Amino acid sequence: MGYTGRKDHAVLLAHLKNAPRGATGDDGAARAHATRAMLAVLTSLVEQIKALDAQISEQLTLHTDAQVFTSLPRSGTIRAARLLAEIGDCRARFPDPSSLACLAGVAPSTRQSGKHKAVSFRWAVNKQLRDAVCDFAADSRRANPWAAKLCDDAIARGKDHPHATLVGRLIPSRSPLLPAAGEWGRGKGEVG
């Protein structure tokens, strides 16, 4: 793996050589202890992250719904595990597609009284689920032509956040845990 920046190697090396030197003497010795302690903490933290990643991967492969979530576009181990953790495997929890969309906060909140009707952003939601679903939807457009076209059309219509439009279209018609949804990839918009 090499340097992939746009500057010449000689310019980068000269910049590094001209950088201010670290502390020296007693001050440098005192700071060295703190630096070594921080390095030991970071090394331990990296090892723990690797162990947790391995455990997440193992638990995901053992789960009965692992195939559903790992088959989603651009869904690696971490994304699949995150979606599984947030959506869950209890199919009765979401009796229809709109219930998942509402809990994820991708369906607008409509309030009507008499002739007055107000449509607003849904604030009372599971924010972790919203983040997981929006992350999945944002990457789906990179892996699927249907999703990419949906986003491009939203941008052409002047939408500020086309990924929100994509989430709203993916969830109601393509949720893998809804009884009526069937398999991903069926229907008019193929996601998988």
mmCIF file of C-alpha atoms in Angstrom:
data_model
loop_
_atom_site.group_PDB
_atom_site.id
_atom_site.type_symbol
_atom_site.label_atom_id
_atom_site.label_comp_id
_atom_site.label_asym_id
_atom_site.label_seq_id
_atom_site.Cartn_x
_atom_site.Cartn_y
_atom_site.Cartn_z
ATOM 1 C CA MET A 1 0.000 0.000 0.000
ATOM 2 C CA GLY A 2 1.506 3.306 -1.023
ATOM 3 C CA TYR A 3 0.856 6.975 -0.620
ATOM 4 C CA THR A 4 -2.230 7.928 -2.644
ATOM 5 C CA GLY A 5 -2.280 11.692 -2.100
ATOM 6 C CA ARG A 6 -1.896 14.308 -4.778
ATOM 7 C CA LYS A 7 1.385 15.744 -3.537
ATOM 8 C CA ASP A 8 4.804 14.616 -4.638
ATOM 9 C CA HIS A 9 6.630 12.269 -2.253
ATOM 10 C CA ALA A 10 9.513 14.734 -1.863
ATOM 11 C CA VAL A 11 7.134 17.533 -0.803
ATOM 12 C CA LEU A 12 5.478 15.278 1.765
ATOM 13 C CA LEU A 13 8.825 14.094 3.146
ATOM 14 C CA ALA A 14 10.126 17.674 3.404
ATOM 15 C CA HIS A 15 6.960 18.696 5.248
ATOM 16 C CA LEU A 16 7.407 15.855 7.736
ATOM 17 C CA LYS A 17 11.098 16.666 8.275
ATOM 18 C CA ASN A 18 10.325 20.355 8.892
ATOM 19 C CA ALA A 19 7.653 19.590 11.479
ATOM 20 C CA PRO A 20 8.348 20.855 15.006
ATOM 21 C CA ARG A 21 10.255 18.429 17.178
ATOM 22 C CA GLY A 22 8.723 16.917 20.266
ATOM 23 C CA ALA A 23 9.539 17.893 23.814
ATOM 24 C CA THR A 24 13.060 17.108 25.045
ATOM 25 C CA GLY A 25 14.762 16.844 28.426
ATOM 26 C CA ASP A 26 12.755 16.274 31.618
ATOM 27 C CA ASP A 27 9.557 17.514 29.972
ATOM 28 C CA GLY A 28 10.004 15.041 27.120
ATOM 29 C CA ALA A 29 10.681 12.171 29.531
ATOM 30 C CA ALA A 30 7.536 12.987 31.522
ATOM 31 C CA ARG A 31 5.400 13.157 28.388
ATOM 32 C CA ALA A 32 6.885 9.904 27.084
ATOM 33 C CA HIS A 33 5.372 8.004 30.035
ATOM 34 C CA ALA A 34 1.930 9.427 29.281
ATOM 35 C CA THR A 35 2.345 8.658 25.579
ATOM 36 C CA ARG A 36 3.333 5.047 26.300
ATOM 37 C CA ALA A 37 0.349 4.677 28.648
ATOM 38 C CA MET A 38 -2.015 5.997 25.960
ATOM 39 C CA LEU A 39 -0.457 3.655 23.405
ATOM 40 C CA ALA A 40 -1.017 0.690 25.744
ATOM 41 C CA VAL A 41 -4.675 1.706 26.202
ATOM 42 C CA LEU A 42 -5.187 2.057 22.439
ATOM 43 C CA THR A 43 -3.517 -1.300 21.761
ATOM 44 C CA SER A 44 -5.789 -2.973 24.300
ATOM 45 C CA LEU A 45 -8.809 -1.198 22.822
ATOM 46 C CA VAL A 46 -7.978 -2.385 19.297
ATOM 47 C CA GLU A 47 -7.649 -5.973 20.574
ATOM 48 C CA GLN A 48 -11.038 -5.727 22.310
ATOM 49 C CA ILE A 49 -12.658 -4.328 19.155
ATOM 50 C CA LYS A 50 -11.269 -7.252 17.132
ATOM 51 C CA ALA A 51 -12.594 -9.715 19.732
ATOM 52 C CA LEU A 52 -16.044 -8.077 19.674
ATOM 53 C CA ASP A 53 -16.105 -8.085 15.859
ATOM 54 C CA ALA A 54 -15.327 -11.810 15.883
ATOM 55 C CA GLN A 55 -18.043 -12.459 18.464
ATOM 56 C CA ILE A 56 -20.605 -10.417 16.478
ATOM 57 C CA SER A 57 -19.714 -12.348 13.329
ATOM 58 C CA GLU A 58 -20.058 -15.680 15.122
ATOM 59 C CA GLN A 59 -23.409 -14.750 16.692
ATOM 60 C CA LEU A 60 -24.731 -13.493 13.361
ATOM 61 C CA THR A 61 -23.846 -16.709 11.526
ATOM 62 C CA LEU A 62 -25.615 -18.756 14.218
ATOM 63 C CA HIS A 63 -28.839 -16.708 14.003
ATOM 64 C CA THR A 64 -31.751 -18.159 12.021
ATOM 65 C CA ASP A 65 -32.347 -14.862 10.163
ATOM 66 C CA ALA A 66 -28.690 -14.300 9.257
ATOM 67 C CA GLN A 67 -29.295 -15.162 5.594
ATOM 68 C CA VAL A 68 -32.073 -12.557 5.347
ATOM 69 C CA PHE A 69 -29.886 -9.715 6.569
ATOM 70 C CA THR A 70 -26.574 -10.735 4.998
ATOM 71 C CA SER A 71 -28.247 -11.019 1.576
ATOM 72 C CA LEU A 72 -29.157 -7.317 1.572
ATOM 73 C CA PRO A 73 -27.148 -5.137 -0.835
ATOM 74 C CA ARG A 74 -23.796 -3.998 0.588
ATOM 75 C CA SER A 75 -24.627 -5.645 3.877
ATOM 76 C CA GLY A 76 -21.495 -6.897 5.556
ATOM 77 C CA THR A 77 -21.301 -8.533 8.949
ATOM 78 C CA ILE A 78 -21.561 -5.353 11.004
ATOM 79 C CA ARG A 79 -24.423 -3.788 8.997
ATOM 80 C CA ALA A 80 -26.370 -7.063 8.908
ATOM 81 C CA ALA A 81 -25.909 -7.562 12.650
ATOM 82 C CA ARG A 82 -26.928 -3.973 13.339
ATOM 83 C CA LEU A 83 -30.111 -4.263 11.266
ATOM 84 C CA LEU A 84 -30.935 -7.599 12.895
ATOM 85 C CA ALA A 85 -30.373 -6.147 16.356
ATOM 86 C CA GLU A 86 -32.568 -3.108 15.680
ATOM 87 C CA ILE A 87 -35.372 -4.777 13.698
ATOM 88 C CA GLY A 88 -35.309 -8.033 15.614
ATOM 89 C CA ASP A 89 -36.623 -11.417 14.593
ATOM 90 C CA CYS A 90 -40.157 -11.206 16.021
ATOM 91 C CA ARG A 91 -42.302 -10.901 12.909
ATOM 92 C CA ALA A 92 -45.395 -10.062 14.977
ATOM 93 C CA ARG A 93 -43.690 -6.832 16.066
ATOM 94 C CA PHE A 94 -44.367 -5.308 12.640
ATOM 95 C CA PRO A 95 -47.812 -6.437 11.435
ATOM 96 C CA ASP A 96 -47.612 -4.296 8.295
ATOM 97 C CA PRO A 97 -44.930 -2.378 6.367
ATOM 98 C CA SER A 98 -46.012 1.014 7.703
ATOM 99 C CA SER A 99 -45.369 -0.028 11.318
ATOM 100 C CA LEU A 100 -41.669 -0.607 10.574
ATOM 101 C CA ALA A 101 -41.489 2.619 8.558
ATOM 102 C CA CYS A 102 -43.096 4.576 11.419
ATOM 103 C CA LEU A 103 -40.841 3.101 14.112
ATOM 104 C CA ALA A 104 -37.799 3.857 11.944
ATOM 105 C CA GLY A 105 -39.055 7.422 11.473
ATOM 106 C CA VAL A 106 -39.119 7.316 7.681
ATOM 107 C CA ALA A 107 -42.875 7.836 7.415
ATOM 108 C CA PRO A 108 -44.127 11.411 7.831
ATOM 109 C CA SER A 109 -46.266 12.257 10.840
ATOM 110 C CA THR A 110 -49.695 13.541 9.785
ATOM 111 C CA ARG A 111 -52.035 15.389 12.148
ATOM 112 C CA GLN A 112 -55.472 16.460 11.027
ATOM 113 C CA SER A 113 -58.189 18.397 12.812
ATOM 114 C CA GLY A 114 -61.191 19.512 10.820
ATOM 115 C CA LYS A 115 -59.955 21.188 7.656
ATOM 116 C CA HIS A 116 -56.411 21.681 8.969
ATOM 117 C CA LYS A 117 -53.858 19.043 8.006
ATOM 118 C CA ALA A 118 -50.186 19.177 9.055
ATOM 119 C CA VAL A 119 -47.481 16.810 7.839
ATOM 120 C CA SER A 120 -44.183 16.920 9.716
ATOM 121 C CA PHE A 121 -40.981 15.048 10.445
ATOM 122 C CA ARG A 122 -41.450 12.150 12.855
ATOM 123 C CA TRP A 123 -39.405 12.849 16.010
ATOM 124 C CA ALA A 124 -40.643 10.136 18.401
ATOM 125 C CA VAL A 125 -38.812 7.181 16.866
ATOM 126 C CA ASN A 126 -36.206 4.552 17.589
ATOM 127 C CA LYS A 127 -33.184 6.644 16.591
ATOM 128 C CA GLN A 128 -30.826 3.656 16.439
ATOM 129 C CA LEU A 129 -33.216 1.913 14.043
ATOM 130 C CA ARG A 130 -33.541 5.073 11.942
ATOM 131 C CA ASP A 131 -29.760 5.373 11.703
ATOM 132 C CA ALA A 132 -29.333 1.696 10.773
ATOM 133 C CA VAL A 133 -32.070 1.834 8.125
ATOM 134 C CA CYS A 134 -30.833 5.129 6.649
ATOM 135 C CA ASP A 135 -27.275 3.756 6.524
ATOM 136 C CA PHE A 136 -28.525 0.694 4.630
ATOM 137 C CA ALA A 137 -30.654 2.779 2.251
ATOM 138 C CA ALA A 138 -27.857 5.247 1.513
ATOM 139 C CA ASP A 139 -25.544 2.408 0.468
ATOM 140 C CA SER A 140 -28.234 0.502 -1.454
ATOM 141 C CA ARG A 141 -28.096 3.079 -4.216
ATOM 142 C CA ARG A 142 -24.440 2.204 -4.792
ATOM 143 C CA ALA A 143 -25.195 -1.486 -5.259
ATOM 144 C CA ASN A 144 -28.528 -1.482 -7.066
ATOM 145 C CA PRO A 145 -29.625 0.264 -10.278
ATOM 146 C CA TRP A 146 -33.258 0.593 -9.128
ATOM 147 C CA ALA A 147 -32.218 2.318 -5.910
ATOM 148 C CA ALA A 148 -29.719 4.519 -7.795
ATOM 149 C CA LYS A 149 -32.434 5.607 -10.237
ATOM 150 C CA LEU A 150 -34.787 6.375 -7.358
ATOM 151 C CA CYS A 151 -32.138 8.624 -5.770
ATOM 152 C CA ASP A 152 -31.222 10.288 -9.068
ATOM 153 C CA ASP A 153 -34.891 11.033 -9.746
ATOM 154 C CA ALA A 154 -35.269 12.560 -6.266
ATOM 155 C CA ILE A 155 -32.210 14.765 -6.852
ATOM 156 C CA ALA A 156 -33.638 15.833 -10.226
ATOM 157 C CA ARG A 157 -36.863 16.834 -8.450
ATOM 158 C CA GLY A 158 -34.777 19.039 -6.139
ATOM 159 C CA LYS A 159 -34.897 16.921 -2.981
ATOM 160 C CA ASP A 160 -32.314 17.850 -0.347
ATOM 161 C CA HIS A 161 -32.122 14.398 1.199
ATOM 162 C CA PRO A 162 -32.841 11.820 -1.501
ATOM 163 C CA HIS A 163 -31.750 8.999 0.816
ATOM 164 C CA ALA A 164 -34.817 9.738 2.970
ATOM 165 C CA THR A 165 -36.982 9.246 -0.102
ATOM 166 C CA LEU A 166 -35.163 5.979 -0.767
ATOM 167 C CA VAL A 167 -35.733 4.759 2.791
ATOM 168 C CA GLY A 168 -39.417 5.542 2.490
ATOM 169 C CA ARG A 169 -39.617 3.439 -0.668
ATOM 170 C CA LEU A 170 -37.455 0.528 0.514
ATOM 171 C CA ILE A 171 -39.050 -0.119 3.895
ATOM 172 C CA PRO A 172 -42.760 -0.333 3.038
ATOM 173 C CA SER A 173 -42.306 -2.655 0.080
ATOM 174 C CA ARG A 174 -39.179 -4.630 0.902
ATOM 175 C CA SER A 175 -38.930 -5.388 4.598
ATOM 176 C CA PRO A 176 -37.526 -8.910 4.939
ATOM 177 C CA LEU A 177 -39.293 -9.530 8.237
ATOM 178 C CA LEU A 178 -42.829 -8.644 7.216
ATOM 179 C CA PRO A 179 -45.083 -11.613 6.437
ATOM 180 C CA ALA A 180 -46.399 -10.150 3.168
ATOM 181 C CA ALA A 181 -43.060 -8.867 1.914
ATOM 182 C CA GLY A 182 -41.774 -12.127 0.464
ATOM 183 C CA GLU A 183 -38.176 -12.303 -0.639
ATOM 184 C CA TRP A 184 -36.003 -9.297 -1.403
ATOM 185 C CA GLY A 185 -35.758 -8.714 -5.097
ATOM 186 C CA ARG A 186 -39.373 -9.542 -5.933
ATOM 187 C CA GLY A 187 -41.757 -6.936 -7.211
ATOM 188 C CA LYS A 188 -41.285 -3.851 -9.321
ATOM 189 C CA GLY A 189 -38.181 -2.531 -7.568
ATOM 190 C CA GLU A 190 -35.482 -5.116 -7.220
ATOM 191 C CA VAL A 191 -33.260 -4.297 -4.285
ATOM 192 C CA GLY A 192 -31.280 -7.484 -3.778
#
